[in-house]
Coordinates of C-alpha atoms and ligand atoms in Angstrom, one line a residue:
T163 CA 0.7 19.3 12.9
S164 CA -2.8 18.9 14.2
T165 CA -4.0 16.8 17.1
P166 CA -5.8 13.6 16.4
K167 CA -9.6 13.7 16.6
G168 CA -11.6 11.3 18.6
A169 CA -9.9 8.7 20.8
A170 CA -7.6 7.2 18.1
A171 CA -4.4 8.4 19.9
T172 CA -2.2 5.2 19.6
V173 CA -2.3 3.5 16.3
L174 CA -0.8 0.0 15.7
V175 CA 0.5 -0.2 12.2
T176 CA 1.1 -3.8 10.8
G177 CA 3.6 -3.9 7.9
G178 CA 4.7 -0.5 9.0
A179 CA 8.3 -0.9 7.6
G180 CA 6.9 -1.5 4.0
F181 CA 6.5 1.0 1.2
I182 CA 3.1 2.3 2.1
G183 CA 3.3 1.6 5.8
S184 CA 6.5 3.6 6.3
H185 CA 5.0 6.7 4.7
A186 CA 1.8 6.1 6.9
C187 CA 4.0 6.1 10.0
V188 CA 5.3 9.5 9.0
E189 CA 1.8 10.8 8.3
L190 CA 0.6 9.7 11.7
L191 CA 3.5 11.0 13.6
D192 CA 3.2 14.3 11.8
H193 CA -0.4 14.5 13.0
G194 CA 0.2 13.8 16.6
Y195 CA -0.5 10.0 16.9
E196 CA 1.5 7.6 18.8
V197 CA 2.7 4.9 16.4
I198 CA 3.5 1.3 17.3
V199 CA 4.7 -1.0 14.5
V200 CA 4.7 -4.7 14.0
D201 CA 6.5 -6.1 10.9
D202 CA 8.4 -9.4 10.4
H203 CA 10.6 -7.6 7.9
S204 CA 10.0 -10.3 5.3
H205 CA 9.9 -7.5 2.7
S206 CA 11.4 -4.6 4.3
S207 CA 14.4 -3.4 6.4
P208 CA 14.3 -2.3 10.0
Q209 CA 16.5 0.5 8.8
V210 CA 13.6 2.4 7.5
F211 CA 12.6 3.5 11.0
R212 CA 15.6 5.8 11.3
R213 CA 14.4 7.5 8.2
V214 CA 10.8 7.6 9.3
E215 CA 11.9 9.3 12.6
R216 CA 14.3 11.7 10.7
V217 CA 11.6 12.7 8.4
A218 CA 8.9 13.1 11.2
G219 CA 11.2 14.6 13.8
R220 CA 9.6 12.3 16.3
F221 CA 10.1 8.6 17.5
V222 CA 8.0 5.6 16.6
G223 CA 6.8 4.4 20.0
A224 CA 7.8 0.8 19.6
V225 CA 8.7 -1.6 16.7
Y226 CA 8.1 -5.3 17.2
E227 CA 9.8 -7.7 14.7
L228 CA 7.1 -10.4 14.6
D229 CA 4.9 -12.3 12.2
I230 CA 1.3 -11.3 12.9
R231 CA 0.3 -15.0 12.6
D232 CA 2.3 -15.6 15.8
R233 CA -0.7 -15.0 18.1
R234 CA 1.1 -15.1 21.4
A235 CA 3.7 -12.5 20.3
L236 CA 1.0 -10.3 18.8
S237 CA -1.2 -10.6 21.9
A238 CA 1.7 -9.5 24.1
V239 CA 2.0 -6.3 22.0
F240 CA -1.7 -5.6 22.7
D241 CA -1.1 -6.3 26.4
R242 CA 1.7 -3.8 26.6
H243 CA 0.0 -0.9 24.7
R244 CA -3.4 0.5 24.9
V245 CA -4.2 0.5 21.1
D246 CA -6.9 2.7 19.9
A247 CA -6.9 1.6 16.2
V248 CA -5.1 -0.6 13.8
V249 CA -3.9 0.1 10.3
H250 CA -3.3 -3.2 8.7
F251 CA -0.9 -3.2 5.8
A252 CA 1.1 -6.5 6.4
A253 CA 0.7 -8.9 3.5
H254 CA 2.6 -10.4 0.7
K255 CA 1.6 -8.5 -2.6
A256 CA 3.4 -9.9 -5.6
V257 CA 0.7 -11.1 -8.1
G258 CA 3.0 -13.4 -10.1
E259 CA 4.5 -15.0 -7.0
S260 CA 1.0 -15.7 -5.6
T261 CA 0.3 -17.9 -8.6
R262 CA 3.3 -20.0 -7.7
M263 CA 2.8 -19.9 -3.9
P264 CA -0.9 -19.8 -3.4
V265 CA -1.0 -21.5 0.1
Q266 CA 1.7 -19.1 1.4
Y267 CA -0.3 -16.2 0.2
Y268 CA -3.6 -17.3 1.6
D269 CA -1.9 -18.3 4.8
N270 CA 0.0 -15.0 5.3
N271 CA -2.7 -12.6 4.1
V272 CA -5.8 -14.2 5.3
G273 CA -4.3 -16.0 8.3
G274 CA -2.5 -12.7 9.3
T275 CA -5.7 -10.9 9.2
T276 CA -7.7 -13.5 11.3
S277 CA -4.9 -13.6 13.8
L278 CA -5.0 -9.8 14.1
L279 CA -8.7 -9.9 14.5
L280 CA -8.5 -12.4 17.3
A281 CA -6.1 -10.2 19.1
M282 CA -8.2 -7.1 18.6
R283 CA -11.3 -8.8 19.9
A284 CA -9.5 -10.2 23.0
H285 CA -8.3 -6.7 23.8
D286 CA -11.4 -4.8 22.7
V287 CA -9.7 -2.8 20.0
R288 CA -12.5 -1.8 17.7
R289 CA -11.2 0.3 14.8
L290 CA -9.4 -1.1 11.8
V291 CA -8.2 0.3 8.4
F292 CA -7.5 -2.5 6.0
S293 CA -5.4 -2.4 2.8
S294 CA -7.4 -3.9 0.1
S295 CA -6.7 -3.7 -3.6
C296 CA -8.3 -2.8 -7.0
S297 CA -7.1 -6.3 -8.0
V298 CA -10.3 -7.6 -6.3
Y299 CA -12.1 -6.3 -9.4
G300 CA -10.1 -8.7 -11.6
D301 CA -10.9 -8.3 -15.2
A302 CA -13.9 -6.0 -14.6
R303 CA -14.6 -4.0 -17.7
G304 CA -15.7 -0.4 -18.0
T305 CA -14.0 2.9 -17.6
L306 CA -14.7 4.0 -14.1
L307 CA -15.1 1.2 -11.5
D308 CA -17.1 2.0 -8.5
E309 CA -17.3 0.0 -5.3
S310 CA -20.4 -1.9 -6.4
A311 CA -18.6 -3.4 -9.4
P312 CA -18.5 -7.2 -8.9
A313 CA -15.4 -8.7 -7.3
R314 CA -13.8 -11.2 -9.7
P315 CA -10.3 -11.8 -8.4
T316 CA -8.1 -13.6 -11.0
N317 CA -5.1 -14.6 -8.9
P318 CA -4.4 -15.8 -5.3
Y319 CA -3.1 -12.5 -4.2
A320 CA -6.4 -10.7 -5.3
A321 CA -8.4 -13.5 -3.9
S322 CA -6.7 -13.3 -0.6
K323 CA -7.6 -9.6 -0.3
W324 CA -11.2 -10.4 -1.3
L325 CA -11.4 -13.2 1.3
C326 CA -10.1 -10.8 4.0
E327 CA -12.9 -8.3 3.0
R328 CA -15.4 -11.2 3.4
V329 CA -14.0 -12.2 6.8
L330 CA -14.1 -8.5 8.0
A331 CA -17.8 -8.2 6.8
D332 CA -18.7 -11.4 8.7
V333 CA -16.8 -10.4 11.8
C334 CA -18.6 -7.0 11.8
R335 CA -21.9 -8.7 11.8
H336 CA -21.0 -10.6 15.0
W337 CA -19.1 -7.8 16.7
P338 CA -21.4 -4.8 16.4
D339 CA -18.9 -2.4 18.0
L340 CA -16.3 -3.0 15.4
A341 CA -15.6 -0.2 12.8
V342 CA -13.7 -1.2 9.6
L343 CA -12.7 0.7 6.5
C344 CA -11.5 -1.4 3.6
L345 CA -9.5 0.9 1.2
R346 CA -9.1 -0.6 -2.3
Y347 CA -6.0 1.0 -3.6
F348 CA -5.5 1.4 -7.3
N349 CA -1.8 2.0 -8.1
P350 CA 0.0 3.8 -5.3
T351 CA 3.4 5.1 -6.4
G352 CA 5.8 8.1 -5.9
A353 CA 7.8 8.7 -2.7
H354 CA 8.1 11.0 0.2
P355 CA 9.2 14.4 -1.1
S356 CA 12.3 14.3 1.3
G357 CA 13.8 11.6 -0.9
L358 CA 14.4 9.5 2.3
L359 CA 11.5 7.1 2.0
G360 CA 10.3 5.4 -1.2
E361 CA 9.6 2.1 -3.0
S362 CA 12.6 -0.3 -2.8
P363 CA 11.6 -3.6 -4.3
D364 CA 13.9 -6.6 -3.9
G365 CA 15.3 -7.7 -7.2
E366 CA 13.7 -7.0 -10.5
P367 CA 10.6 -4.7 -10.0
D368 CA 7.2 -6.1 -10.9
N369 CA 5.7 -2.7 -11.0
L370 CA 5.9 0.0 -13.6
M371 CA 7.1 3.1 -11.8
P372 CA 10.1 1.4 -9.9
Y373 CA 11.1 -0.2 -13.1
V374 CA 11.0 3.1 -15.1
S375 CA 12.9 4.7 -12.3
Q376 CA 15.7 2.1 -12.4
V377 CA 16.0 2.6 -16.2
A378 CA 16.3 6.3 -15.6
I379 CA 19.2 5.8 -13.2
G380 CA 20.9 3.3 -15.4
R381 CA 20.4 0.2 -13.3
R382 CA 18.3 -1.4 -16.2
D383 CA 18.9 -0.7 -19.8
H384 CA 15.3 -0.5 -21.0
L385 CA 11.8 -0.9 -20.1
R386 CA 9.6 -3.6 -21.7
V387 CA 6.2 -2.1 -22.3
F388 CA 3.7 -5.1 -21.9
G389 CA 1.4 -4.7 -24.8
G390 CA 1.0 -2.1 -27.5
D391 CA -2.2 -3.4 -29.0
Y392 CA -4.7 -2.6 -26.3
P393 CA -7.9 -0.8 -27.2
T394 CA -6.6 2.5 -25.7
P395 CA -5.6 5.8 -27.4
D396 CA -1.9 4.9 -27.5
G397 CA -2.3 1.1 -27.4
T398 CA -0.7 0.7 -24.0
A399 CA -2.6 -0.3 -20.8
I400 CA -4.2 2.4 -18.6
R401 CA -4.1 2.5 -14.8
D402 CA -4.9 4.9 -12.1
Y403 CA -1.8 6.0 -10.2
L404 CA -2.1 7.5 -6.8
H405 CA 0.7 9.3 -5.0
V406 CA 1.7 7.4 -1.9
M407 CA 1.4 10.7 0.1
D408 CA -2.2 10.9 -0.9
T409 CA -2.7 7.2 -0.1
V410 CA -1.4 7.7 3.5
E411 CA -3.2 10.9 3.9
A412 CA -6.4 9.0 3.2
H413 CA -5.6 6.5 6.0
R414 CA -5.2 9.4 8.5
V415 CA -8.5 10.9 7.4
A416 CA -10.1 7.3 7.7
L417 CA -9.0 7.2 11.3
D418 CA -11.0 10.4 12.0
H419 CA -14.1 8.8 10.4
L420 CA -13.7 5.5 12.3
A421 CA -14.0 7.3 15.6
D422 CA -17.8 7.8 15.5
R423 CA -19.2 4.9 13.5
T424 CA -19.4 1.0 13.4
G425 CA -19.8 -1.6 10.7
M426 CA -17.7 -1.9 7.6
R427 CA -17.4 0.4 4.6
I428 CA -15.4 -0.1 1.4
F429 CA -13.9 2.7 -0.6
N430 CA -11.9 2.9 -3.7
L431 CA -8.6 4.9 -3.3
G432 CA -7.6 6.3 -6.7
S433 CA -7.4 9.6 -8.5
G434 CA -10.3 8.8 -11.0
H435 CA -7.8 9.6 -13.8
G436 CA -6.2 7.1 -16.1
S437 CA -2.6 7.2 -17.5
S438 CA -1.2 4.8 -20.1
V439 CA 2.2 3.1 -19.8
L440 CA 3.6 5.6 -22.3
D441 CA 2.1 8.6 -20.3
V442 CA 4.2 7.3 -17.3
V443 CA 7.2 7.0 -19.5
R444 CA 6.9 10.5 -20.8
A445 CA 6.1 12.1 -17.4
F446 CA 9.1 10.2 -15.8
S447 CA 11.4 11.3 -18.6
A448 CA 10.3 15.0 -18.2
A449 CA 10.8 14.8 -14.4
S450 CA 14.2 13.1 -14.5
G451 CA 15.6 14.8 -17.7
R452 CA 16.7 11.3 -18.7
P453 CA 15.6 9.3 -21.7
I454 CA 13.7 6.1 -20.9
P455 CA 14.4 3.6 -23.7
Y456 CA 11.7 1.0 -24.2
D457 CA 10.6 -1.9 -26.4
V458 CA 7.0 -2.8 -26.9
V459 CA 6.7 -6.5 -26.2
G460 CA 3.8 -9.0 -25.7
R461 CA 1.0 -8.4 -23.1
R462 CA 1.8 -9.6 -19.6
P463 CA -0.7 -12.6 -18.7
G464 CA -3.4 -11.4 -16.6
D465 CA -3.2 -7.8 -17.4
V466 CA -6.4 -5.8 -18.4
P467 CA -6.6 -2.9 -20.8
E468 CA -7.9 -0.4 -18.3
L469 CA -8.5 0.0 -14.6
V470 CA -9.5 3.4 -13.3
A471 CA -11.2 4.2 -10.0
D472 CA -14.5 5.9 -9.6
A473 CA -13.2 7.9 -6.7
R474 CA -16.3 9.9 -5.9
A475 CA -17.6 7.8 -2.9
V476 CA -14.7 8.7 -0.6
A477 CA -14.9 12.3 -1.7
R478 CA -18.6 12.5 -0.9
A479 CA -18.2 10.7 2.4
W480 CA -15.1 12.6 3.8
G481 CA -14.7 15.6 1.5
W482 CA -11.2 14.2 0.7
R483 CA -9.7 13.7 -2.7
P484 CA -6.0 13.3 -3.9
T485 CA -4.1 16.4 -4.9
R486 CA -0.9 15.1 -6.3
D487 CA -0.6 14.4 -10.0
L488 CA 1.5 12.1 -12.1
A489 CA 4.2 14.7 -12.6
A490 CA 4.6 15.0 -8.7
M491 CA 4.7 11.2 -8.4
C492 CA 7.5 11.0 -11.0
R493 CA 9.3 13.9 -9.5
D494 CA 9.3 12.4 -6.0
A495 CA 10.1 8.8 -7.2
W496 CA 13.0 10.3 -9.1
H497 CA 14.3 12.3 -6.1
F498 CA 14.2 9.1 -4.0
Q499 CA 15.9 7.1 -6.8
K500 CA 18.7 9.7 -7.2
L501 CA 19.4 9.9 -3.4
N502 CA 19.2 6.0 -3.1
P503 CA 20.4 4.6 -6.4
H504 CA 20.2 1.1 -5.0
G505 CA 17.2 1.7 -2.9
Y506 CA 17.6 0.9 0.8
A507 CA 20.0 -1.9 -0.1
G508 CA 23.0 0.5 -0.2
S509 CA 22.4 1.7 3.3
A510 CA 20.4 -1.1 4.9
R511 CA 21.5 -2.2 8.3
R512 CA 22.0 -5.9 8.0
P513 CA 21.0 -7.8 11.2
G514 CA 23.7 -7.9 13.7
T515 CA 25.7 -4.9 12.3
K516 CA 25.7 -1.2 13.2
E517 CA 24.7 1.5 10.7
Ligands
LIG289 P1 5.3 -3.9 1.2 O1 5.6 -5.3 0.8 O2 6.3 -2.8 1.0 O3 4.9 -3.9 2.7 C1 4.3 -4.9 3.4 C2 5.0 -5.0 4.8 O4 4.3 -6.1 5.5 C3 6.5 -5.4 4.7 O5 7.2 -4.6 5.4 C4 6.5 -6.9 5.2 O6 7.8 -7.2 5.8 C5 5.4 -6.9 6.1 N1 4.7 -8.2 6.4 C6 4.2 -9.1 5.4 N2 3.7 -10.2 5.9 C7 3.8 -10.0 7.3 C8 3.4 -10.7 8.4 N3 2.8 -11.9 8.4 N4 3.7 -10.3 9.7 C9 4.3 -9.0 9.8 N5 4.7 -8.3 8.8 C10 4.4 -8.8 7.5 O7 3.9 -3.6 0.5 P2 3.2 -2.2 0.3 O8 3.2 -1.7 -1.1 O9 3.6 -1.2 1.4 O10 1.6 -2.6 0.5 C11 1.0 -2.5 1.8 C12 -0.4 -3.1 1.7 O11 -1.2 -2.4 0.7 C13 -0.4 -4.6 1.4 O12 -1.5 -5.1 2.2 C14 -0.7 -4.6 -0.1 O13 -1.4 -5.8 -0.4 C15 -1.6 -3.5 -0.2 N6 -1.7 -2.9 -1.6 C16 -0.6 -2.4 -2.2 C17 -0.6 -1.9 -3.5 C18 0.6 -1.4 -4.1 O14 0.6 -1.3 -5.4 N7 1.7 -1.2 -3.4 C19 -1.9 -1.8 -4.2 C20 -3.0 -2.2 -3.4 C21 -3.0 -2.8 -2.2
LIG290 C1 1.1 -1.1 -14.5 C2 1.1 -1.2 -16.0 C3 1.7 -3.2 -16.9 C4 5.9 -3.2 -15.7 C5 -0.4 -4.2 -9.6 C6 -1.2 -5.3 -8.9 C7 -2.4 -4.8 -8.3 C8 -2.0 -3.6 -7.3 C9 -1.3 -2.6 -8.0 C10 -1.5 -4.7 -5.2 C11 0.5 -2.5 -16.6 C12 2.7 -2.2 -17.3 C13 4.5 -2.9 -15.8 C14 6.8 -3.3 -16.8 C15 5.0 -2.6 -18.2 N1 -1.2 -4.1 -6.2 N2 4.1 -2.6 -17.1 N3 6.3 -3.0 -17.9 O1 -0.5 -4.6 -12.7 O2 -1.8 -2.3 -12.7 O3 -1.3 -3.6 -10.6 O4 -0.2 -3.1 -8.6 O5 -2.6 -4.8 -4.8 O6 -2.9 -5.8 -7.5 O7 -1.6 -6.3 -10.0 O8 0.5 -2.5 -11.8 O9 2.8 -1.4 -11.9 O10 2.6 -3.9 -12.4 O11 1.6 -2.4 -14.0 O12 4.6 -2.3 -19.3 O13 8.0 -3.6 -16.6 O14 2.4 -1.1 -16.5 O15 1.5 -4.2 -18.0 O16 -0.3 -2.2 -17.7 P1 -0.8 -3.3 -12.1 P2 2.0 -2.5 -12.5

């Protein structure tokens, strides 16, 4: 492990029990940071920290079960710890649900971010990495999307991420010492290579990789491929999948780059490489040695044919690029699925019980 550069020694991770947040905790612990987590466990289990600590071989400094919109409780966390930087993952992320519960999505995602900014300002914490999303590009067309592509969010979830970016840009103008990096992730997937951490959605997965993985293990009998008539080589939609380990590595590198700058920058986080739904099916089948039965059905409303990152800006700025390919994402997701056939559910500590 290396020692952290600059002064960012204690990092507050919001949403640190979630899919990407839990992997980020490991990455930061592995590189010498002190990690403090706040998470309301609305979409995660506190159980995950035992695994984080087992994988990292170190303890998380503190875990606070709280909603970041609870300003008093959040402020008390900043009172207790000298926080050098914040990595802000906490949000609701289900696109379909956001169309049914728009107020809850704006309230949680935008309200959570403003609450966090107020606490940071009051405690003079000046470094922030924010989880944004390729969904801000909406139905943008074109093969490689760079950061200057217009934002055209098409659902409340995406709009909430775009609004957060706007809020952050405005706050930077009025607080010149603040340094913000907005990372627009494309499609993070895969799992920690240990098989102890991974993606464990509640109920039926919305996203492709967890769905495919549950078909491979036999929890679901087949995949529905949403659309076989897109203008792509095999007719199925193309996305830019990024290994979760590369995703969190980028956050750790981002912290180094926040130490000596102010203002806001926005970067895509993707591989720059597109894979179709059938590419994913074939890669997962090869990684697992299991067939993935599928039916091609109608398009999913709101889906676009192709969304691939122009990932060069971050490479130019930091000399960083992802290194793990689709085969590695499938291998690691499958390893996690095999060791945890029911995700975290089978081993989750329910509140009030002992593991
Ligand atoms: P996740 O749902 O697994 O994790 C989010 C965590 O935040 C959960 O542990 C949840 O309990 C917590 N949380 C939510 N609202 C909270 C609140 N008000 N207070 C405290 N904790 C709260 O999601 P993830 O996949 O790990 O995503 C992390 C971030 O990355 C999110 O902001 C998401 O919008 C963004 N993102 C994810 C993807 C993806 O494909 N997974 C793509 C682009 C952007
Ligand atoms: C990928 C492809 C589906 C499930 C979402 C959010 C986006 C961002 C990343 C948060 C699409 C197809 C899927 C299935 C399928 N998240 N598919 N059968 O839609 O690219 O992006 O996650 O910020 O905001 O929208 O990802 O994994 O849902 O779908 O055929 O059962 O797989 O149609 O083409 P998506 P996904």
